[in-house]
Short mmCIF file of C-alpha atoms and ligand atoms in Angstrom, two decimals:
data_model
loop_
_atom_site.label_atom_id
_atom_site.label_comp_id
_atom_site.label_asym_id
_atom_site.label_seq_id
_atom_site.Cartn_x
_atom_site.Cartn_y
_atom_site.Cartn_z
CA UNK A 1 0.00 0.00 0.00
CA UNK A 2 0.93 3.70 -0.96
CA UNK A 3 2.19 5.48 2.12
CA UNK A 4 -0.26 8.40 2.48
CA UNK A 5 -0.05 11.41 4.68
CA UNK A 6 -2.91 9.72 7.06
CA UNK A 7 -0.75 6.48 7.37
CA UNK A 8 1.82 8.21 9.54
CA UNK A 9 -1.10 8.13 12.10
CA UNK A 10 -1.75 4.56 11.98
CA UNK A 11 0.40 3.65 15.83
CA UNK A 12 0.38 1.27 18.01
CA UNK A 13 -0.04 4.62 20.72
CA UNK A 14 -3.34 5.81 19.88
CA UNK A 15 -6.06 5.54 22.89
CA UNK A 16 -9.38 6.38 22.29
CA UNK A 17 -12.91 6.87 24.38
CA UNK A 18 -16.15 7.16 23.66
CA UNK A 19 -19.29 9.07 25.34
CA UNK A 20 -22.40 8.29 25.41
CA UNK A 21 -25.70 9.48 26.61
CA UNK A 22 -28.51 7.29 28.36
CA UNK A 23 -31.52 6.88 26.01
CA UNK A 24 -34.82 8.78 26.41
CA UNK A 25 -37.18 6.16 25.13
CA UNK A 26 -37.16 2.82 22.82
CA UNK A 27 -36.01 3.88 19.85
CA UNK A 28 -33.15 5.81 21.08
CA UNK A 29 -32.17 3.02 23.56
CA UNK A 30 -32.17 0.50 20.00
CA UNK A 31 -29.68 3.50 18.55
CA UNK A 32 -27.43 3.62 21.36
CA UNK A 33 -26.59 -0.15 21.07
CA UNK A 34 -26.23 -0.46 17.34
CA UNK A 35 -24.08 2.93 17.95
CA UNK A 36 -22.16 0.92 21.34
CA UNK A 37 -21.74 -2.82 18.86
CA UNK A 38 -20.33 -0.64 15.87
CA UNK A 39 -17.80 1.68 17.93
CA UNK A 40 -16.72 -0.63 20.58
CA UNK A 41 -14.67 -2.35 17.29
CA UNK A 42 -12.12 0.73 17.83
CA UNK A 43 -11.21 -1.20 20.92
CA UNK A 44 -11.69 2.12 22.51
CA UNK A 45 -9.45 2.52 25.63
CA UNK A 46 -13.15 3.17 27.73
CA UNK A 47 -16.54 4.55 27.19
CA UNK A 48 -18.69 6.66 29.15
CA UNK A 49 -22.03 7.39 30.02
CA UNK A 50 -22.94 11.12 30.84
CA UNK A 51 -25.23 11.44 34.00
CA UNK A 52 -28.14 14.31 34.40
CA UNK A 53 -27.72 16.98 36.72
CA UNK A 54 -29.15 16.66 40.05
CA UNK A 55 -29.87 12.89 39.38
CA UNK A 56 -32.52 12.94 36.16
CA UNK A 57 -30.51 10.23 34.40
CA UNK A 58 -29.28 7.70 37.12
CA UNK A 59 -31.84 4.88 36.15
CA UNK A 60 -30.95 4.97 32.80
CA UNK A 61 -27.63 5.65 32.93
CA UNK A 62 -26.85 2.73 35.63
CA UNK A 63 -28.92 0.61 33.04
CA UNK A 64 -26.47 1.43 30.17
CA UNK A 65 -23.37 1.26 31.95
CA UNK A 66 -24.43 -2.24 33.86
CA UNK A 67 -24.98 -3.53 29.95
CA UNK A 68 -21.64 -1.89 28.14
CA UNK A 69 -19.74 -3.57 31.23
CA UNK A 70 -21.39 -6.69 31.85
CA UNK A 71 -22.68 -7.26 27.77
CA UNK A 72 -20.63 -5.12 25.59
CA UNK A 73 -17.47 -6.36 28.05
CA UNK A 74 -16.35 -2.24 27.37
CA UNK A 75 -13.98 -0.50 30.32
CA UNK A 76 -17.03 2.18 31.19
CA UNK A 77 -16.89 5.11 33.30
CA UNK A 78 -20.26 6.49 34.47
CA UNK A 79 -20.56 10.69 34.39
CA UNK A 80 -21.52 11.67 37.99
CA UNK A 81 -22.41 15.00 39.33
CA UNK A 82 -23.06 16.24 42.49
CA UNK A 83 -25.36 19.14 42.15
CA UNK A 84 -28.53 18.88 44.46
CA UNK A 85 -27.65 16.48 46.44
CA UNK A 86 -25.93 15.52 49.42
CA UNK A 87 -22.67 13.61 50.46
CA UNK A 88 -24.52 10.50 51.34
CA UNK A 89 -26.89 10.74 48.28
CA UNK A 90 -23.92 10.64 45.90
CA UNK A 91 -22.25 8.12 48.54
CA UNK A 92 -25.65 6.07 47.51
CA UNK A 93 -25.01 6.24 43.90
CA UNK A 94 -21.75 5.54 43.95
CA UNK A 95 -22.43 2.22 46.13
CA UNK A 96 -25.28 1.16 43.53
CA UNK A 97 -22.71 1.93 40.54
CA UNK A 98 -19.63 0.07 42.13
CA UNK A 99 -22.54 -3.17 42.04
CA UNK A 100 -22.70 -2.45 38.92
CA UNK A 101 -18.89 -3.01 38.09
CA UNK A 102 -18.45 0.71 37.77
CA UNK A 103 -14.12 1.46 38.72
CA UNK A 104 -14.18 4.60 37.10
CA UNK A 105 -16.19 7.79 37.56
CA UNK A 106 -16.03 10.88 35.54
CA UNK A 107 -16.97 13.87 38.49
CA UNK A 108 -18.40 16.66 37.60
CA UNK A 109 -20.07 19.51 39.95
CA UNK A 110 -22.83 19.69 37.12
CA UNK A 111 -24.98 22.74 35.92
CA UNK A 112 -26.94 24.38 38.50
CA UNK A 113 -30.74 23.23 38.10
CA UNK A 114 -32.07 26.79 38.46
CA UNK A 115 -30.55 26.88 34.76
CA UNK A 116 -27.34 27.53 33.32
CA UNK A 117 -26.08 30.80 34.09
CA UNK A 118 -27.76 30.95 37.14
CA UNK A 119 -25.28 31.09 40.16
CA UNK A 120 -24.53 27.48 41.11
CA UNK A 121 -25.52 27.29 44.98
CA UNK A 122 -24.12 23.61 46.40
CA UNK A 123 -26.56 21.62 48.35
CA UNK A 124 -25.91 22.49 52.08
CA UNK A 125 -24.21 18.67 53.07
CA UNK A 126 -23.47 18.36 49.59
CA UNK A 127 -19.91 18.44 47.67
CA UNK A 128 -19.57 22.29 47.12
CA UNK A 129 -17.51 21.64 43.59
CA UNK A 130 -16.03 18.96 41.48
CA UNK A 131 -12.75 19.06 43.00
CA UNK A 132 -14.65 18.22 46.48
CA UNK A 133 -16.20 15.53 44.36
CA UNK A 134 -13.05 13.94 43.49
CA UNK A 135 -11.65 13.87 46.95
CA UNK A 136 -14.72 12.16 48.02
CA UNK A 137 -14.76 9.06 45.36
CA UNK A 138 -11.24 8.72 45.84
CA UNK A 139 -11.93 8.40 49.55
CA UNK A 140 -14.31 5.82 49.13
CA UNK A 141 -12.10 3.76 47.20
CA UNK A 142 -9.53 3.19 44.39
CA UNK A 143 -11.95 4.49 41.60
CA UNK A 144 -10.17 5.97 38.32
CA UNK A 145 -11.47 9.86 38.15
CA UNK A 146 -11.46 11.98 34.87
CA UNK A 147 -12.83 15.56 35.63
CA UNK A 148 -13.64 18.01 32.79
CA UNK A 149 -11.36 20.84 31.23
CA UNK A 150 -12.04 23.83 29.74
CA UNK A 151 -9.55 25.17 26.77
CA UNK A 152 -11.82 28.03 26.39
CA UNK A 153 -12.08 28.40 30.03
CA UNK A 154 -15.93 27.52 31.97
CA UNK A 155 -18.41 30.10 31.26
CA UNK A 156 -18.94 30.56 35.15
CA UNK A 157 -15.16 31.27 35.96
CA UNK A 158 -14.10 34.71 35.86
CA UNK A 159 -10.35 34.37 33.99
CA UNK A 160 -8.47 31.32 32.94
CA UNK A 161 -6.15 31.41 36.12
CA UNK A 162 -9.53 30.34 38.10
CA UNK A 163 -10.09 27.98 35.71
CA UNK A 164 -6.83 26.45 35.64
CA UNK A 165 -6.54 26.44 39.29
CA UNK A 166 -9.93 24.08 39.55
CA UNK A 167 -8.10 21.78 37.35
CA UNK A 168 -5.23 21.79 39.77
CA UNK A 169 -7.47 21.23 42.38
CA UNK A 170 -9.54 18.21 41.26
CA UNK A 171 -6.06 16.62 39.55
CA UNK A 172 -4.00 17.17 43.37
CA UNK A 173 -7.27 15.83 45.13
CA UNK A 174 -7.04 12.34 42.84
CA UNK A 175 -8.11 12.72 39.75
CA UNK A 176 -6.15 10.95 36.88
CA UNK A 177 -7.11 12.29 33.87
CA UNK A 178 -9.00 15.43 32.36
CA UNK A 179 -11.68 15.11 29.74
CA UNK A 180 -12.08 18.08 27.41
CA UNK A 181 -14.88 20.73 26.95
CA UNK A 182 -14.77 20.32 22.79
CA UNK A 183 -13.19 22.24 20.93
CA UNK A 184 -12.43 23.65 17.20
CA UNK A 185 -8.96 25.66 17.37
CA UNK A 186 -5.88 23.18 18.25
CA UNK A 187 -3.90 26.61 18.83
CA UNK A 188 -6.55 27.75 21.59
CA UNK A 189 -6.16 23.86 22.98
CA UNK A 190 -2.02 24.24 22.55
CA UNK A 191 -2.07 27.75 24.98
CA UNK A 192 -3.85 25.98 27.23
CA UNK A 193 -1.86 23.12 27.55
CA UNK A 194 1.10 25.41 27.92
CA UNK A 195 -0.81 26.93 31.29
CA UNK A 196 -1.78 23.55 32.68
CA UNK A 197 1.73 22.40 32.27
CA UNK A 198 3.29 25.55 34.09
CA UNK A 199 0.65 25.03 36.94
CA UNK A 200 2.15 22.19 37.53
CA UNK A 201 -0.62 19.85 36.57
CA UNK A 202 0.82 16.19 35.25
CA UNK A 203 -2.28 14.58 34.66
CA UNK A 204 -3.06 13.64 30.89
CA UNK A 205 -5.86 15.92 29.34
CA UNK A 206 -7.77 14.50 26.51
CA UNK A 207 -8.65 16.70 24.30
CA UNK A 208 -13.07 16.26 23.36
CA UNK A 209 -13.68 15.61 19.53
CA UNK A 210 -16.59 16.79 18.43
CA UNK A 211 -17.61 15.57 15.08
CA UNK A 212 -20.10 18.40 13.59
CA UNK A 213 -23.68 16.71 12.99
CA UNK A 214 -25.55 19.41 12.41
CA UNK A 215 -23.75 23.57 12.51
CA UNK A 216 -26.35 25.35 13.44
CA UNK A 217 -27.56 23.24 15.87
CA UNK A 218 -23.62 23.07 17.27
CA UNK A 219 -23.51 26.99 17.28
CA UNK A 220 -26.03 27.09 19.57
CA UNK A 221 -24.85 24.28 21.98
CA UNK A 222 -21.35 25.83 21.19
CA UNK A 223 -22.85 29.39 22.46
CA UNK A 224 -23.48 28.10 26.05
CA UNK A 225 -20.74 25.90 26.56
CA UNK A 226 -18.43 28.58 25.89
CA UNK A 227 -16.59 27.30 23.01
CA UNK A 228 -15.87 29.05 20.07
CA UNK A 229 -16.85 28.38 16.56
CA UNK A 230 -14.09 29.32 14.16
CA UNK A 231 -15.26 31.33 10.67
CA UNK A 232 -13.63 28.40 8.74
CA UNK A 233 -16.62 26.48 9.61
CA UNK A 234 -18.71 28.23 8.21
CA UNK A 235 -16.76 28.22 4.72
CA UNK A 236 -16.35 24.67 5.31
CA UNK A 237 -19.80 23.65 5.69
CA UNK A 238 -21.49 26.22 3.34
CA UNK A 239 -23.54 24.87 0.57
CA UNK A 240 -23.69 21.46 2.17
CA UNK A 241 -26.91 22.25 4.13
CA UNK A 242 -29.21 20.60 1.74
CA UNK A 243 -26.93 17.29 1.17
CA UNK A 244 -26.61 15.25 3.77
CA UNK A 245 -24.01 13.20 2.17
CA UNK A 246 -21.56 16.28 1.26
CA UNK A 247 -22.48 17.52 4.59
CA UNK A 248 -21.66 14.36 6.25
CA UNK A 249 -17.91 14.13 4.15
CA UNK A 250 -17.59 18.27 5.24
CA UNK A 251 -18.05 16.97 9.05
CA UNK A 252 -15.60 14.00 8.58
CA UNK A 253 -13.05 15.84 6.96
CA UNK A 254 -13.16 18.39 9.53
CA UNK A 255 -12.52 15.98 12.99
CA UNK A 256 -10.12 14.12 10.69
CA UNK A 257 -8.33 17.23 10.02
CA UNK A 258 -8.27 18.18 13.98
CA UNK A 259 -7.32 14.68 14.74
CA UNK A 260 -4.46 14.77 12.50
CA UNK A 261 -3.27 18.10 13.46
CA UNK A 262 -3.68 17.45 16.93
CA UNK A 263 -1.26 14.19 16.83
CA UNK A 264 1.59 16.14 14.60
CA UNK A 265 1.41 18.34 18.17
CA UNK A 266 2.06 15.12 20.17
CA UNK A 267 -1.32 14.31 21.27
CA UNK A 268 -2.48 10.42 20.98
CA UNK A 269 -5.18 10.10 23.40
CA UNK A 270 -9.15 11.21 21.79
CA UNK A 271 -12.37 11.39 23.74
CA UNK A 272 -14.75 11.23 20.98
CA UNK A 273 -18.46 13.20 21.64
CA UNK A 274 -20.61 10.57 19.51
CA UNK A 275 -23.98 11.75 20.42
CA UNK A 276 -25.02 8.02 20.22
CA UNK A 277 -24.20 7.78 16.02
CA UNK A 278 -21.80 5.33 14.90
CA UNK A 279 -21.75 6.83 11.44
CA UNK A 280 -19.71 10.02 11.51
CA UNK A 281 -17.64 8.74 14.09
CA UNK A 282 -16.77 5.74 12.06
CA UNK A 283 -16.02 8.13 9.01
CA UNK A 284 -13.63 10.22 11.38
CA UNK A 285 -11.66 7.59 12.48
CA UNK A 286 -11.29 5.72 9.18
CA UNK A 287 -10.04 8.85 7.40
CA UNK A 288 -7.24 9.96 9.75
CA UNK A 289 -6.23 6.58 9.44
CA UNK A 290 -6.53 4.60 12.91
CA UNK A 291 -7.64 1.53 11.13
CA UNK A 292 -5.21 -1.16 12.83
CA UNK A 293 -7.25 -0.17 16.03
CA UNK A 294 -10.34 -2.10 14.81
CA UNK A 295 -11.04 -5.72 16.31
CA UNK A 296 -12.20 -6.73 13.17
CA UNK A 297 -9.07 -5.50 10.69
CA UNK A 298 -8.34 -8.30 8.69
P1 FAD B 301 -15.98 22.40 38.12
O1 FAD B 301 -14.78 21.70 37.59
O2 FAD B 301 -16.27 22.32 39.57
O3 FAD B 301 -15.91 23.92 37.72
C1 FAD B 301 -15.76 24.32 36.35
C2 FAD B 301 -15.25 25.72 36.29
O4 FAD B 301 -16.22 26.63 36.77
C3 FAD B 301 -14.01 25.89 37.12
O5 FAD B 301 -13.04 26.43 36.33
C4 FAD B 301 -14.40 26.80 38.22
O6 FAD B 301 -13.39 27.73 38.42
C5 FAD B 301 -15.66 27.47 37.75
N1 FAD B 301 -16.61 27.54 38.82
C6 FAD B 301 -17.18 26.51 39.46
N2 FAD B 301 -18.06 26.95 40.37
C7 FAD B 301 -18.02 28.29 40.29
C8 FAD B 301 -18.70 29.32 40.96
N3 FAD B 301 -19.60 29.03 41.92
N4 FAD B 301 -18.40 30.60 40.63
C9 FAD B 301 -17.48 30.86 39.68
N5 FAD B 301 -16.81 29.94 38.99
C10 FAD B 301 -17.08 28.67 39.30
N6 FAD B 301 -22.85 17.81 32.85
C11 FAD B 301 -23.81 16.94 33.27
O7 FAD B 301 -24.82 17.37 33.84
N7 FAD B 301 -23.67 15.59 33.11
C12 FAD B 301 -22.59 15.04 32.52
O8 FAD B 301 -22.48 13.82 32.38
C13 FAD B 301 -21.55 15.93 32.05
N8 FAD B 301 -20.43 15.45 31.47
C14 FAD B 301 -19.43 16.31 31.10
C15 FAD B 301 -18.25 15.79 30.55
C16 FAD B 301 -17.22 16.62 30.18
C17 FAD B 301 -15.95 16.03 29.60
C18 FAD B 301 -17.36 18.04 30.33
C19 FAD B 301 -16.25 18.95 29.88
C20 FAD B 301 -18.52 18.57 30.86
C21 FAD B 301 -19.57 17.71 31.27
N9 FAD B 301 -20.74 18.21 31.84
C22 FAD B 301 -21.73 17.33 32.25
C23 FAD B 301 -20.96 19.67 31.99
C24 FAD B 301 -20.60 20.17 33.39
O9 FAD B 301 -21.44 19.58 34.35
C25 FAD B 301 -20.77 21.68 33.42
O10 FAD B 301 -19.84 22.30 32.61
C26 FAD B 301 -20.82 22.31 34.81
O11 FAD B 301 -21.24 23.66 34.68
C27 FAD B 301 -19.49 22.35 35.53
O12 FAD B 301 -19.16 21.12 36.03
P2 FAD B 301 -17.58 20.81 36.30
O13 FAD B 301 -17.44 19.52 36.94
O14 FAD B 301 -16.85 21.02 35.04
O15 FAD B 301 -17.29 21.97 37.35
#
């Protein structure tokens, strides 16, 4: 076979994870698994499942994770967040998840349920942030904890040194490895990485892929997170609205293209956002070129 430029990326290095979200109803629940059967050939280093704030999500997302781990036979982590409730309510959920064969958590404070951009207010015998979070599951026992990052820095915190200093926080308290807020600018996610370093923080953070499904729909989700959607986008995607196909090479081509980048900068760990759709993900992977990851590679 011809060397291409994508075949330089083809390592023996390469970890990847995927996320997940619990389904809402039947047909969504038949999605995620075809989604789960057809990723989890990327031997993905784990999976996760996100959890609703404040609780909304724990039957369904205990049901998924109890069924990646004990049927799909996938390393899963289970999203948990703390707003709303207190230490011994989490405590609970934690217990019910470790049952489930849950060793890893990813802890997250959550978004207040007032709505986001209201002022968070922690429950008064709750865990006040994530970092608190992370002390307590590591208390409880030997659990692996990812905790979120923010290249763009969290909407809520007032500069990037108070953002940077959480992540300090949560990574001295336990955790062992940082999950990305997504992102479309690898310079933005290379500044950053240059202040985590200097703060002295050693865990690994993964930077989030999000493949683009749909742009408008991402500007908006975009808009709240905080993240930034560059102009190339736009130029990238326009004319594509009304083909699906195009549109669906466009959004390929585009996580490919961070992908890529992202490894010539060193990177080879990718927690992949795959809003429960094989598809695009598939696409993604196959065109920067991590084929020798796949179970099935002849
Ligand atoms: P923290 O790490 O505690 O804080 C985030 C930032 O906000 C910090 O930089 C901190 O400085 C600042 N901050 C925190 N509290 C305050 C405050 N009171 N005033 C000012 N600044 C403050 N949400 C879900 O509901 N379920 C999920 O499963 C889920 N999964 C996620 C996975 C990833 C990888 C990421 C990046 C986010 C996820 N979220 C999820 C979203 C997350 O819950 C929200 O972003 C939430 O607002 C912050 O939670 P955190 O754990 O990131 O907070």
């Amino acid at each position: 076979m011809t060397k291409t430029e994508t075949d330089r990326h083809v390592t023996g290095d390469i970890k990847l994870s995927f996320e997940f979200f619990p389904p809402k109803n039947a047909d969504m629940d038949v999605q995620l698994w075809e989604t789960v059967e057809e990723l989890s050939r990327w031997n993905p280093d784990f999976v996760s499942v996100t959890y609703g704030a404040g609780g909304t999500t724990k039957a369904p997302t205990l049901d998924a994770v109890r069924r990646m781990i004990s049927s799909a036979g996938l390393s899963t982590a289970s999203h948990l967040t703390c707003v709303d409730a207190s230490r011994q309510e989490v405590h609970d959920v934690v217990e019910e998840f470790r049952a489930a064969g849950v060793k890893h958590f990813v802890a997250l404070r959550g978004d207040p349920s007032t709505g986001i951009g209201t002022a968070y207010k922690p429950h008064a015998q709750g865990y006040e942030n994530a970092a608190a979070l992370v002390r307590g599951l590591r208390d409880i026992a030997d659990f692996e904890v990812s905790v979120s990052a923010y290249p763009e820095k969290h909407p809520e915190s007032e500069n990037d040194g108070v953002d940077i200093d959480m992540l300090k926080r949560k990574a001295d308290n336990g955790a062992t490895r940082a999950l990305t807020q997504f992102f479309f600018d690898n310079d933005i996610f290379e500044r950053y990485m240059e202040r985590v370093t200097k703060a002295g923080i050693t865990i690994p953070v993964v930077p989030g892929i999000m493949p683009i499904q749909n742009l408008t729909l991402l500007k908006r989700f975009a808009a709240r997170c905080g993240t930034s959607v560059p102009a190339f986008l736009d130029e990238r995607f326009a004319g594509v609205d009304e083909d699906p196909i195009e549109r669906a090479k466009v959004a390929a081509d585009v996580a490919a293209e961070q992908i890529i980048d992202l490894r010539r900068r060193g990177i080879n760990e990718f927690h992949l956002y795959t809003m429960n759709r094989a598809p695009l993900v598939n696409a993604v992977l196959e065109s920067v070129g991590f084929r020798d990851l796949r179970r099935s590679a002849a």
